[in-house]
Coordinates of C-alpha atoms in Angstrom, one line a residue:
Chain X
M1 CA -6.0 -19.7 13.7
R2 CA -4.8 -23.2 14.3
N3 CA -3.3 -23.8 17.8
A4 CA 0.4 -23.7 18.2
V5 CA 0.4 -27.2 19.8
E6 CA -2.3 -29.9 19.1
W7 CA -2.5 -33.5 20.3
C8 CA -3.7 -35.9 17.6
D9 CA -4.4 -39.3 19.1
D10 CA -0.7 -40.4 19.3
H11 CA 1.4 -37.6 18.2
L12 CA 1.8 -33.8 18.4
E13 CA 1.3 -31.4 15.6
V14 CA 2.8 -28.0 16.0
I15 CA 3.1 -24.8 13.9
D16 CA 6.8 -24.7 12.8
Q17 CA 7.7 -21.3 14.2
T18 CA 11.1 -21.3 12.5
A19 CA 9.3 -21.0 9.1
L20 CA 7.0 -18.1 9.9
P21 CA 6.0 -15.7 8.4
A22 CA 7.4 -16.9 5.1
R23 CA 5.7 -20.4 5.3
F24 CA 3.0 -21.8 7.5
E25 CA 4.0 -25.3 8.1
I26 CA 2.9 -28.0 10.5
A27 CA 5.6 -30.2 12.1
K28 CA 4.5 -33.7 13.3
L29 CA 6.3 -34.9 16.4
S30 CA 5.9 -38.7 16.9
T31 CA 8.9 -39.5 19.1
V32 CA 10.6 -38.1 22.2
D33 CA 13.6 -37.2 19.9
D34 CA 11.2 -35.2 17.7
V35 CA 9.8 -33.4 20.7
V36 CA 13.3 -32.6 22.1
D37 CA 14.5 -31.4 18.7
A38 CA 11.5 -29.2 18.2
I39 CA 12.0 -27.6 21.6
K40 CA 15.7 -27.1 21.1
R41 CA 15.4 -25.6 17.6
L42 CA 12.5 -23.4 18.7
V43 CA 10.1 -25.0 16.2
V44 CA 7.9 -24.8 19.3
R45 CA 8.7 -21.9 21.7
G46 CA 7.2 -19.8 24.5
A47 CA 7.4 -21.1 28.0
P48 CA 3.7 -22.3 28.2
A49 CA 3.8 -23.9 24.8
I50 CA 6.9 -25.9 25.5
G51 CA 5.4 -27.0 28.8
V52 CA 2.4 -28.4 27.0
C53 CA 4.7 -29.9 24.3
G54 CA 6.9 -31.5 27.0
A55 CA 3.8 -32.9 28.8
F56 CA 2.6 -34.8 25.7
G57 CA 6.2 -35.7 25.0
V58 CA 6.2 -37.8 28.2
V59 CA 3.1 -39.6 26.9
I60 CA 4.8 -40.3 23.6
G61 CA 7.9 -41.6 25.4
L62 CA 5.8 -44.0 27.4
H63 CA 4.2 -45.2 24.1
E64 CA 7.6 -45.7 22.7
G65 CA 8.4 -47.9 25.7
R66 CA 11.2 -45.7 26.9
Q67 CA 12.1 -45.5 30.6
L68 CA 10.1 -42.8 32.4
T69 CA 13.0 -41.3 34.4
E70 CA 15.1 -41.0 31.2
V71 CA 12.3 -39.5 29.3
V72 CA 11.6 -36.9 32.1
A73 CA 15.3 -36.0 32.1
T74 CA 15.7 -35.8 28.4
I75 CA 12.7 -33.6 27.8
G76 CA 13.0 -31.6 31.0
D77 CA 16.5 -30.5 30.1
A78 CA 15.8 -29.6 26.5
R79 CA 15.9 -26.0 27.5
P80 CA 17.0 -24.9 31.0
T81 CA 15.5 -21.5 31.7
A82 CA 11.7 -21.8 31.5
V83 CA 10.3 -23.7 34.5
N84 CA 7.0 -24.6 32.8
L85 CA 8.8 -27.4 30.9
K86 CA 10.1 -29.1 34.0
H87 CA 6.9 -28.6 35.9
A88 CA 4.8 -30.1 33.2
V89 CA 7.0 -33.1 32.5
E90 CA 7.1 -33.9 36.2
R91 CA 3.4 -33.6 36.6
V92 CA 2.7 -36.1 33.8
A93 CA 5.4 -38.4 35.1
R94 CA 3.7 -38.5 38.5
A95 CA 0.2 -39.0 37.1
T96 CA -1.7 -42.3 37.2
D97 CA -3.2 -41.4 33.8
P98 CA -0.4 -39.5 31.9
L99 CA -2.4 -38.7 28.8
A100 CA -5.3 -37.3 30.9
E101 CA -2.8 -35.2 32.9
A102 CA -1.1 -33.9 29.7
K103 CA -4.6 -32.9 28.4
R104 CA -5.3 -31.2 31.7
I105 CA -2.1 -29.1 31.4
H106 CA -3.1 -28.2 27.9
D107 CA -6.6 -27.1 29.0
E108 CA -5.2 -25.3 32.0
D109 CA -2.9 -23.3 29.8
R110 CA -5.7 -22.2 27.6
E111 CA -7.8 -21.1 30.6
S112 CA -4.8 -19.4 32.3
C113 CA -4.4 -17.3 29.2
L114 CA -8.1 -16.2 29.3
R115 CA -7.7 -15.3 33.0
I116 CA -4.5 -13.4 32.4
G117 CA -6.2 -11.6 29.6
E118 CA -9.1 -10.5 31.8
F119 CA -7.0 -9.5 34.8
G120 CA -4.7 -7.6 32.5
R121 CA -7.7 -5.9 30.8
A122 CA -8.9 -4.6 34.1
E123 CA -5.4 -3.5 35.2
L124 CA -4.6 -1.8 31.9
A125 CA -8.1 -0.3 31.2
S126 CA -6.7 3.1 30.2
A127 CA -3.8 1.8 28.1
K128 CA -4.2 2.3 24.4
T129 CA -0.7 1.4 23.2
L130 CA 1.3 -1.4 24.7
L131 CA 5.0 -2.0 23.9
T132 CA 6.0 -5.7 24.0
H133 CA 9.0 -7.9 23.4
C134 CA 9.4 -11.3 21.8
N135 CA 6.2 -13.3 21.2
T136 CA 3.8 -14.2 24.0
G137 CA 0.6 -14.8 22.0
R138 CA -1.2 -17.6 20.3
L139 CA 2.1 -19.1 19.1
A140 CA 3.7 -19.1 22.5
T141 CA 0.8 -20.7 24.4
S142 CA -2.2 -23.1 24.0
G143 CA -4.5 -20.1 24.1
I144 CA -4.6 -16.3 23.5
G145 CA -1.2 -15.8 25.1
T146 CA 0.1 -14.1 28.2
A147 CA 1.3 -10.5 27.5
L148 CA -0.4 -10.6 24.1
G149 CA -3.4 -12.3 25.8
V150 CA -4.1 -9.0 27.4
V151 CA -3.9 -7.3 24.0
Y152 CA -6.4 -9.9 22.6
S153 CA -8.7 -9.4 25.5
K154 CA -8.8 -5.7 25.1
F155 CA -9.3 -6.1 21.4
E156 CA -12.1 -8.6 21.7
A157 CA -13.8 -6.3 24.2
G158 CA -13.8 -3.5 21.6
E159 CA -11.2 -1.4 23.3
D160 CA -8.8 0.8 21.4
I161 CA -5.5 -1.1 21.4
A162 CA -2.3 -0.9 19.4
V163 CA 1.0 -2.7 19.9
I164 CA 4.6 -1.6 19.5
A165 CA 6.5 -4.8 18.9
T166 CA 10.3 -5.1 19.2
E167 CA 12.0 -7.2 16.6
T168 CA 13.7 -9.3 19.3
R169 CA 17.0 -10.3 17.8
P170 CA 18.6 -12.6 17.2
L171 CA 15.7 -14.9 16.3
L172 CA 13.2 -12.1 15.5
Q173 CA 10.2 -13.6 17.4
G174 CA 8.8 -10.1 17.5
G175 CA 9.3 -9.3 13.8
R176 CA 8.4 -12.7 12.6
L177 CA 5.8 -14.0 15.0
T178 CA 4.2 -11.2 17.0
A179 CA 3.9 -9.0 13.9
W180 CA 2.4 -11.9 12.0
E181 CA -0.1 -13.0 14.5
L182 CA -1.3 -9.5 15.4
R183 CA -1.7 -8.6 11.7
D184 CA -3.6 -11.9 11.3
A185 CA -5.9 -10.8 14.1
G186 CA -6.4 -7.3 12.7
I187 CA -4.7 -5.6 15.6
P188 CA -2.6 -2.5 14.7
V189 CA 1.1 -3.2 15.2
T190 CA 4.2 -1.1 14.7
L191 CA 7.5 -2.9 14.5
I192 CA 10.7 -1.3 15.9
A193 CA 14.3 -2.4 16.1
D194 CA 15.1 -3.5 19.7
S195 CA 17.4 -0.5 20.1
A196 CA 14.6 1.9 19.3
A197 CA 12.5 0.9 22.3
G198 CA 14.3 3.3 24.6
A199 CA 13.6 6.2 22.3
A200 CA 10.0 5.1 21.9
L201 CA 9.4 5.0 25.6
R202 CA 11.1 8.3 26.2
A203 CA 8.9 9.8 23.4
G204 CA 5.8 8.6 25.3
K205 CA 4.7 6.3 22.5
A206 CA 3.6 3.5 24.9
D207 CA 1.3 3.7 27.9
A208 CA 2.9 0.6 29.4
V209 CA 5.3 -2.2 28.6
I210 CA 4.1 -5.8 29.0
V211 CA 6.2 -8.9 28.5
G212 CA 6.0 -12.6 29.3
C213 CA 8.2 -14.6 31.6
D214 CA 10.2 -17.8 31.4
R215 CA 10.7 -18.1 35.1
V216 CA 9.8 -15.9 38.0
A217 CA 11.8 -16.5 41.2
A218 CA 10.3 -16.4 44.7
N219 CA 11.4 -12.8 45.2
G220 CA 9.9 -11.6 41.9
D221 CA 13.1 -11.6 39.8
V222 CA 12.2 -12.5 36.2
A223 CA 14.0 -14.5 33.6
N224 CA 12.7 -13.6 30.2
K225 CA 13.8 -13.1 26.6
I226 CA 17.2 -11.3 26.3
G227 CA 16.4 -7.5 26.2
T228 CA 13.6 -7.7 28.9
Y229 CA 16.0 -6.3 31.5
A230 CA 16.8 -3.3 29.3
L231 CA 13.1 -2.6 28.7
A232 CA 12.5 -2.6 32.4
V233 CA 15.3 -0.1 33.0
L234 CA 14.2 2.0 30.1
S235 CA 10.6 1.9 31.3
R236 CA 11.6 3.1 34.8
A237 CA 13.7 5.9 33.2
A238 CA 10.7 7.0 31.2
N239 CA 8.2 6.6 34.1
V240 CA 6.2 4.0 32.1
P241 CA 4.7 1.0 34.0
F242 CA 6.4 -2.3 33.4
Y243 CA 4.2 -5.4 33.6
V244 CA 5.1 -9.1 33.4
A245 CA 2.3 -11.5 32.4
G246 CA 2.4 -15.2 32.9
P247 CA 0.7 -18.2 34.6
L248 CA 1.7 -19.3 38.0
S249 CA 3.2 -22.3 36.2
S250 CA 6.0 -20.0 35.1
F251 CA 6.7 -19.1 38.8
D252 CA 9.1 -21.2 40.8
P253 CA 9.0 -20.7 44.5
K254 CA 12.0 -23.1 44.8
T255 CA 14.1 -20.5 42.9
P256 CA 15.0 -17.9 45.6
D257 CA 16.1 -15.2 43.3
G258 CA 17.4 -14.4 39.8
R259 CA 21.0 -15.5 40.6
A260 CA 19.7 -19.1 40.9
I261 CA 18.2 -19.1 37.4
E262 CA 20.3 -20.9 34.7
I263 CA 20.5 -18.7 31.6
E264 CA 20.6 -20.6 28.3
I265 CA 23.5 -19.6 26.0
R266 CA 22.5 -20.2 22.4
P267 CA 24.7 -20.8 19.4
A268 CA 26.8 -18.0 17.9
D269 CA 25.4 -18.6 14.5
E270 CA 22.0 -17.1 15.5
V271 CA 23.8 -13.7 15.8
L272 CA 26.5 -14.1 13.1
N273 CA 24.0 -15.2 10.3
A274 CA 22.6 -11.7 10.0
S275 CA 25.8 -9.9 9.4
G276 CA 28.2 -12.5 8.0
A277 CA 30.8 -11.6 10.6
E278 CA 33.2 -14.2 11.8
V279 CA 34.0 -13.2 15.4
D280 CA 33.2 -14.3 18.9
V281 CA 29.7 -14.0 20.1
W282 CA 27.9 -13.8 23.5
N283 CA 24.3 -15.0 22.9
P284 CA 22.3 -15.4 26.0
A285 CA 18.7 -16.3 25.3
F286 CA 17.4 -14.7 28.4
D287 CA 18.3 -12.1 31.0
V288 CA 17.1 -11.5 34.6
T289 CA 15.1 -8.4 35.5
P290 CA 15.3 -7.5 39.2
A291 CA 11.9 -7.5 40.9
H292 CA 12.2 -3.8 41.9
L293 CA 11.8 -2.9 38.2
V294 CA 8.5 -4.7 37.9
T295 CA 5.3 -2.7 38.4
A296 CA 3.1 -5.8 38.8
F297 CA 2.7 -9.4 37.6
I298 CA -0.5 -10.2 35.7
T299 CA -1.1 -13.9 36.5
D300 CA -3.9 -16.4 36.1
A301 CA -4.4 -15.9 39.9
G302 CA -4.7 -12.2 39.7
V303 CA -2.5 -9.2 39.7
L304 CA 0.5 -9.5 42.1
R305 CA 2.0 -6.3 43.4
P306 CA 5.0 -5.5 45.6
P307 CA 6.2 -6.7 48.0
F308 CA 6.5 -9.7 45.6
T309 CA 8.1 -12.1 48.1
L310 CA 4.8 -11.9 50.0
T311 CA 2.3 -11.7 47.2
I312 CA 3.9 -14.6 45.3
A313 CA 4.0 -16.8 48.4
N314 CA 0.3 -15.9 49.0
A315 CA -0.6 -16.8 45.5
F316 CA 0.9 -20.2 45.9
G317 CA -0.5 -20.6 49.4
S318 CA -4.0 -20.0 48.2
L319 CA -3.6 -22.8 45.7
S320 CA -2.4 -25.5 48.1
Chain F
M1 CA 43.6 -1.0 5.1
R2 CA 42.4 1.3 2.3
N3 CA 40.8 4.6 3.5
A4 CA 37.0 4.8 3.6
V5 CA 37.1 7.9 1.5
E6 CA 39.8 8.8 -1.0
W7 CA 40.1 11.7 -3.4
C8 CA 41.5 10.7 -6.8
D9 CA 42.2 13.8 -8.9
D10 CA 38.6 14.5 -10.0
H11 CA 36.4 11.9 -8.2
L12 CA 35.9 10.1 -4.9
E13 CA 36.6 6.5 -4.3
V14 CA 34.8 5.0 -1.3
I15 CA 34.6 1.6 0.3
D16 CA 31.0 0.4 -0.3
Q17 CA 29.9 -0.1 3.2
T18 CA 26.6 -1.7 2.1
A19 CA 28.5 -4.7 0.7
L20 CA 30.7 -5.5 3.7
P21 CA 31.7 -7.9 5.0
A22 CA 30.5 -10.2 2.2
R23 CA 32.3 -8.2 -0.5
F24 CA 35.0 -5.5 -0.4
E25 CA 34.0 -3.1 -3.2
I26 CA 35.1 0.4 -4.2
A27 CA 32.4 2.8 -5.4
K28 CA 33.5 5.6 -7.7
L29 CA 31.6 8.9 -7.1
S30 CA 32.0 11.2 -10.1
T31 CA 29.0 13.5 -9.8
V32 CA 27.0 15.3 -7.1
D33 CA 24.2 12.8 -7.7
D34 CA 26.6 10.0 -7.1
V35 CA 27.8 11.6 -3.8
V36 CA 24.2 12.3 -2.6
D37 CA 23.1 8.8 -3.5
A38 CA 26.1 7.2 -1.7
I39 CA 25.4 9.3 1.5
K40 CA 21.7 8.5 1.4
R41 CA 22.1 4.8 0.9
L42 CA 24.9 4.6 3.5
V43 CA 27.5 3.5 0.9
V44 CA 29.5 6.0 2.9
R45 CA 28.5 6.6 6.5
G46 CA 29.8 7.9 9.8
A47 CA 29.4 11.6 10.6
P48 CA 33.1 12.5 9.9
A49 CA 33.3 10.4 6.7
I50 CA 30.1 11.9 5.2
G51 CA 31.5 15.3 6.1
V52 CA 34.7 14.6 4.1
C53 CA 32.6 13.1 1.3
G54 CA 30.3 16.2 1.2
A55 CA 33.3 18.5 1.1
F56 CA 34.7 16.9 -2.0
G57 CA 31.2 16.6 -3.4
V58 CA 31.1 20.4 -3.6
V59 CA 34.3 20.4 -5.5
I60 CA 32.8 17.8 -7.9
G61 CA 29.7 20.0 -8.3
L62 CA 31.8 23.0 -9.2
H63 CA 33.6 20.9 -11.8
E64 CA 30.2 19.8 -13.2
G65 CA 29.3 23.5 -13.6
R66 CA 26.4 23.3 -11.2
Q67 CA 25.3 26.3 -9.2
L68 CA 27.1 26.5 -5.8
T69 CA 24.1 27.3 -3.6
E70 CA 22.1 24.4 -5.2
V71 CA 25.0 22.0 -4.7
V72 CA 25.4 23.1 -1.1
A73 CA 21.7 22.5 -0.4
T74 CA 21.6 19.2 -2.2
I75 CA 24.6 17.7 -0.5
G76 CA 24.0 19.4 2.8
D77 CA 20.5 17.9 3.1
A78 CA 21.4 14.4 2.0
R79 CA 21.1 13.3 5.7
P80 CA 19.8 15.7 8.3
T81 CA 21.1 14.7 11.7
A82 CA 24.9 14.7 11.6
V83 CA 26.2 18.3 11.6
N84 CA 29.6 17.5 10.1
L85 CA 28.1 17.3 6.6
K86 CA 26.6 20.8 6.7
H87 CA 29.7 22.2 8.3
A88 CA 32.0 20.7 5.7
V89 CA 29.9 21.6 2.7
E90 CA 29.6 25.2 3.9
R91 CA 33.3 25.5 4.6
V92 CA 34.2 24.4 1.1
A93 CA 31.5 26.7 -0.4
R94 CA 33.0 29.7 1.4
A95 CA 36.6 28.9 0.5
T96 CA 38.6 30.7 -2.2
D97 CA 40.3 27.4 -3.1
P98 CA 37.5 24.7 -2.7
L99 CA 39.7 21.7 -3.5
A100 CA 42.4 22.8 -1.0
E101 CA 39.7 23.3 1.6
A102 CA 38.2 19.9 1.1
K103 CA 41.7 18.4 1.4
R104 CA 42.2 20.3 4.6
I105 CA 39.0 18.9 6.0
H106 CA 40.1 15.5 5.0
D107 CA 43.5 16.0 6.7
E108 CA 41.9 17.5 9.8
D109 CA 39.6 14.6 10.2
R110 CA 42.6 12.2 10.1
E111 CA 44.4 14.2 12.7
S112 CA 41.3 14.7 14.9
C113 CA 41.0 10.9 15.1
L114 CA 44.6 10.6 16.3
R115 CA 44.0 13.3 19.0
I116 CA 40.8 11.7 20.1
G117 CA 42.6 8.4 20.3
E118 CA 45.3 9.8 22.5
F119 CA 43.0 11.8 24.8
G120 CA 40.8 8.7 25.1
R121 CA 43.8 6.4 25.8
A122 CA 44.8 8.6 28.7
E123 CA 41.2 8.9 30.0
L124 CA 40.5 5.1 29.7
A125 CA 44.0 4.0 30.8
S126 CA 42.6 1.3 33.1
A127 CA 39.8 0.0 30.8
K128 CA 40.4 -3.4 29.3
T129 CA 37.0 -4.0 27.7
L130 CA 35.0 -1.3 26.0
L131 CA 31.4 -1.8 24.8
T132 CA 30.6 0.1 21.7
H133 CA 27.6 0.7 19.3
C134 CA 27.4 1.1 15.6
N135 CA 30.7 1.7 13.7
T136 CA 33.0 4.6 14.6
G137 CA 36.3 3.4 13.2
R138 CA 38.3 3.5 10.0
L139 CA 35.2 3.0 8.0
A140 CA 33.4 6.0 9.6
T141 CA 36.2 8.5 9.4
S142 CA 39.2 9.4 7.4
G143 CA 41.5 8.1 10.1
I144 CA 41.5 5.6 12.9
G145 CA 38.0 6.6 14.1
T146 CA 36.4 8.3 17.0
A147 CA 35.2 5.8 19.7
L148 CA 37.1 3.0 17.9
G149 CA 40.0 5.4 17.5
V150 CA 40.5 5.1 21.3
V151 CA 40.5 1.3 20.9
Y152 CA 43.1 1.5 18.1
S153 CA 45.2 3.9 20.1
K154 CA 45.2 1.5 23.1
F155 CA 46.0 -1.4 20.9
E156 CA 48.8 0.3 19.1
A157 CA 50.3 1.3 22.4
G158 CA 50.4 -2.4 23.4
E159 CA 47.6 -2.2 26.0
D160 CA 45.2 -5.0 26.7
I161 CA 42.0 -4.1 24.9
A162 CA 39.0 -6.0 23.8
V163 CA 35.7 -4.8 22.4
I164 CA 32.1 -5.8 22.9
A165 CA 30.3 -4.7 19.7
T166 CA 26.5 -4.4 19.4
E167 CA 25.0 -5.6 16.1
T168 CA 23.3 -2.2 15.6
R169 CA 20.1 -3.1 13.9
P170 CA 18.6 -2.4 11.5
L171 CA 21.6 -1.9 9.3
L172 CA 24.0 -3.9 11.4
Q173 CA 26.9 -1.5 11.3
G174 CA 28.3 -3.2 14.4
G175 CA 27.9 -6.8 13.1
R176 CA 29.0 -6.0 9.6
L177 CA 31.5 -3.2 9.9
T178 CA 32.9 -2.9 13.5
A179 CA 33.3 -6.7 13.7
W180 CA 35.0 -6.8 10.3
E181 CA 37.4 -3.9 10.9
L182 CA 38.5 -5.0 14.4
R183 CA 39.0 -8.5 13.3
D184 CA 41.0 -7.2 10.3
A185 CA 43.2 -5.3 12.8
G186 CA 43.6 -8.3 15.1
I187 CA 41.7 -6.8 18.0
P188 CA 39.5 -9.2 20.1
V189 CA 35.8 -8.5 19.5
T190 CA 32.7 -10.1 20.8
L191 CA 29.5 -9.5 19.0
I192 CA 26.2 -9.2 20.9
A193 CA 22.6 -8.6 19.9
D194 CA 21.6 -5.0 20.8
S195 CA 19.2 -6.3 23.4
A196 CA 22.0 -8.1 25.2
A197 CA 23.9 -4.9 26.0
G198 CA 21.9 -4.3 29.2
A199 CA 22.7 -7.8 30.5
A200 CA 26.3 -7.4 29.5
L201 CA 26.7 -4.2 31.4
R202 CA 24.8 -5.5 34.4
A203 CA 27.2 -8.5 34.4
G204 CA 30.2 -6.3 34.5
K205 CA 31.5 -7.4 31.2
A206 CA 32.6 -3.9 30.1
D207 CA 34.7 -1.3 31.9
A208 CA 33.2 1.5 30.0
V209 CA 30.9 2.3 27.1
I210 CA 32.2 4.5 24.3
V211 CA 30.2 5.6 21.3
G212 CA 30.5 8.2 18.6
C213 CA 28.2 11.2 17.9
D214 CA 26.3 12.6 14.9
R215 CA 25.6 15.9 16.6
V216 CA 26.3 17.3 20.0
A217 CA 24.1 20.3 21.1
A218 CA 25.4 23.3 23.1
N219 CA 24.2 21.7 26.3
G220 CA 25.8 18.3 25.7
D221 CA 22.7 16.4 24.5
V222 CA 23.9 13.9 21.9
A223 CA 22.3 12.6 18.7
N224 CA 23.8 9.3 17.8
K225 CA 22.8 6.0 16.3
I226 CA 19.5 4.7 17.5
G227 CA 20.1 2.7 20.7
T228 CA 22.7 5.0 22.1
Y229 CA 20.2 6.5 24.5
A230 CA 19.3 3.0 25.8
L231 CA 23.0 2.3 26.3
A232 CA 23.5 5.5 28.3
V233 CA 20.5 4.6 30.6
L234 CA 21.8 1.1 31.0
S235 CA 25.3 2.2 31.7
R236 CA 24.0 4.5 34.4
A237 CA 21.9 1.7 35.9
A238 CA 25.0 -0.5 36.0
N239 CA 27.3 2.2 37.2
V240 CA 29.5 2.0 34.1
P241 CA 31.0 5.2 32.7
F242 CA 29.5 6.3 29.4
Y243 CA 31.8 8.2 27.0
V244 CA 31.0 10.0 23.7
A245 CA 33.9 10.4 21.3
G246 CA 33.9 12.8 18.4
P247 CA 35.7 15.8 16.9
L248 CA 34.4 19.3 17.6
S249 CA 33.2 19.3 14.0
S250 CA 30.4 17.1 15.3
F251 CA 29.4 19.7 17.9
D252 CA 27.0 22.4 17.0
P253 CA 26.9 25.4 19.4
K254 CA 23.9 26.7 17.3
T255 CA 21.8 23.8 18.4
P256 CA 20.8 24.7 22.0
D257 CA 19.7 21.2 23.0
G258 CA 18.5 17.8 21.8
R259 CA 15.0 18.9 21.1
A260 CA 16.3 21.1 18.3
I261 CA 18.0 18.1 16.5
E262 CA 16.1 16.7 13.5
I263 CA 16.0 12.9 13.7
E264 CA 16.2 11.2 10.4
I265 CA 13.4 8.5 9.9
R266 CA 14.6 5.8 7.6
P267 CA 12.6 3.5 5.3
A268 CA 10.5 0.7 6.8
D269 CA 12.1 -1.9 4.6
E270 CA 15.4 -1.7 6.6
V271 CA 13.5 -3.2 9.5
L272 CA 11.0 -5.4 7.6
N273 CA 13.6 -7.1 5.4
A274 CA 15.0 -9.2 8.3
S275 CA 11.7 -10.8 9.3
G276 CA 9.5 -10.7 6.2
A277 CA 6.7 -9.0 8.2
E278 CA 4.3 -6.7 6.5
V279 CA 3.3 -4.2 9.2
D280 CA 3.9 -0.6 10.1
V281 CA 7.4 0.4 11.2
W282 CA 9.0 3.2 13.2
N283 CA 12.6 3.4 12.1
P284 CA 14.4 6.4 13.5
A285 CA 18.1 6.3 12.5
F286 CA 19.2 8.2 15.7
D287 CA 18.1 9.1 19.2
V288 CA 19.0 11.8 21.6
T289 CA 20.9 11.0 24.8
P290 CA 20.5 13.7 27.4
A291 CA 23.7 15.3 28.6
H292 CA 23.3 14.2 32.2
L293 CA 23.9 10.6 31.2
V294 CA 27.3 11.4 29.6
T295 CA 30.3 10.9 31.8
A296 CA 32.6 12.9 29.4
F297 CA 33.2 13.8 25.8
I298 CA 36.5 12.7 24.3
T299 CA 37.2 15.3 21.6
D300 CA 40.1 16.4 19.4
A301 CA 40.3 19.4 21.8
G302 CA 40.6 17.2 24.9
V303 CA 38.2 15.6 27.4
L304 CA 35.1 17.7 28.2
R305 CA 33.5 17.1 31.5
P306 CA 30.3 18.5 33.1
P307 CA 29.0 21.1 33.2
F308 CA 29.0 20.7 29.5
T309 CA 27.3 24.0 28.6
L310 CA 30.4 25.6 30.0
T311 CA 33.1 23.2 28.8
I312 CA 31.7 23.0 25.3
A313 CA 31.5 26.7 25.0
N314 CA 35.1 27.0 26.3
A315 CA 36.3 24.4 23.7
F316 CA 34.8 26.6 20.9
G317 CA 36.0 29.8 22.5
S318 CA 39.6 28.5 22.7
L319 CA 39.4 27.8 18.9
S320 CA 38.2 31.3 17.9

């Protein structure tokens, strides 16, 4: 499969994730405005993928002759919750060779996915069915994905693996994207309504839940796609382990805990479109799962277990 | 507003709930086959409403000259989970004057709603915002509804009341029906994706959760719309009271507990239609909420509190 984000000499080409699975279309992003629009409209989505997109976006901005600080602010604020975007944009802005730095971020993301996949495969050696939420695979990253990276790693290693995917309303990233990419890879996938996840877990249909993350705070609180918190509570109630997979670039030691994470509120139409109702809507794109509900983090630096304040700090300490 | 189910001399007229809110259409049910089809396709839905529909369906079957036992079986099995349907069909079948009995069931349902509304209003006197799931109002019953009946009662009494309604995928009874009927009544309603309910409860946005029921077992286990179990777990996690509203005709003392309740599995298309995916689906229409997660039942015979095995038996004892 083509990569979700590709750099082509002087512009980005991305798979238009708003069109899948009905149409496979490539969107060409040649200006900062194109990049910001693609990130805001979720043409490109997934915390690692928008980080990579933002990194090359800074390079495009410099080619356009735009002022660096303005480009950094414009792209960095396109979506507020995932920290990868800000991290990547700032790294490129600080670099002496911005293009080389953007390519490095792209490569690192690909390699991080492989490491997450292998750490996850070891951790979840006995798991045959994983329940997941949203999309965290090839469409959400530059590589095999984070939570779905673990699924791909198990599958590539010849292990028995099947996935239960939630639809993930309102934008149906599970129904449209995860179902599509797993089917494309030949991995068995069963789609469920978001509201069926509790019953599925209670019925013992999944050996573990594994999700991605948009931002992990220093204490292990996790911002991720709306519905993640509910899955964590339901996993605990059903005594099913709850894993969060993501690269350290999705962790933010400067965010002390979940209360400090800005949660993006998306337009009402995303919800209203489905039913044709004309009423008020509350449409948060993310929620915060408290650290105590997380069994472990599967990162590109290994599996982090409680107490997370310590193990997250250690993971960053060992990098510096 | 017109009633969801109306008897017109020799046929039923029902609001076609598959067409709302885009179109307000009346479906005419003149044969048993019409009635069964309408129940199966959810043209008529809501445990009390399909009970009333089934009751008049038996009358129609007798007018058609069909054999009584066959009519009872055909209509009674149209949907397996709600017990109202079987109860109503059997009552009419046993009656010396079937039409009078069907009309009695219709009237009782209307009155039950009013009683549930008043008992609920007293119980939830201090609640200003109620979170609900699916549709349990004028469209789901012959009267003001069960869970929504409490909302209407509070509203009619001039109390401050607002509703947070879940979309209720896959068939969007919340987004299409609850949003529509509350807006029609002038009651403030905020629509959320099903997966946002956990975050809403954790954020303290609702004073209580109130849902309907398709079947309550002798021990208080509750079969209701898929997603109800998750709401009960999430309510408990957020320390928000979780109420189940319904008439005693939705209780079945012959069902010892939730394990004995048949859960209807609905077609995959209901889930796949939204995303265009082509994968396996698990689409249970209902789930079972264990009794220990229910704060209290608001019934037409009063508020039933734990221990439910005792209070449910007492409620039936006091009727006999």
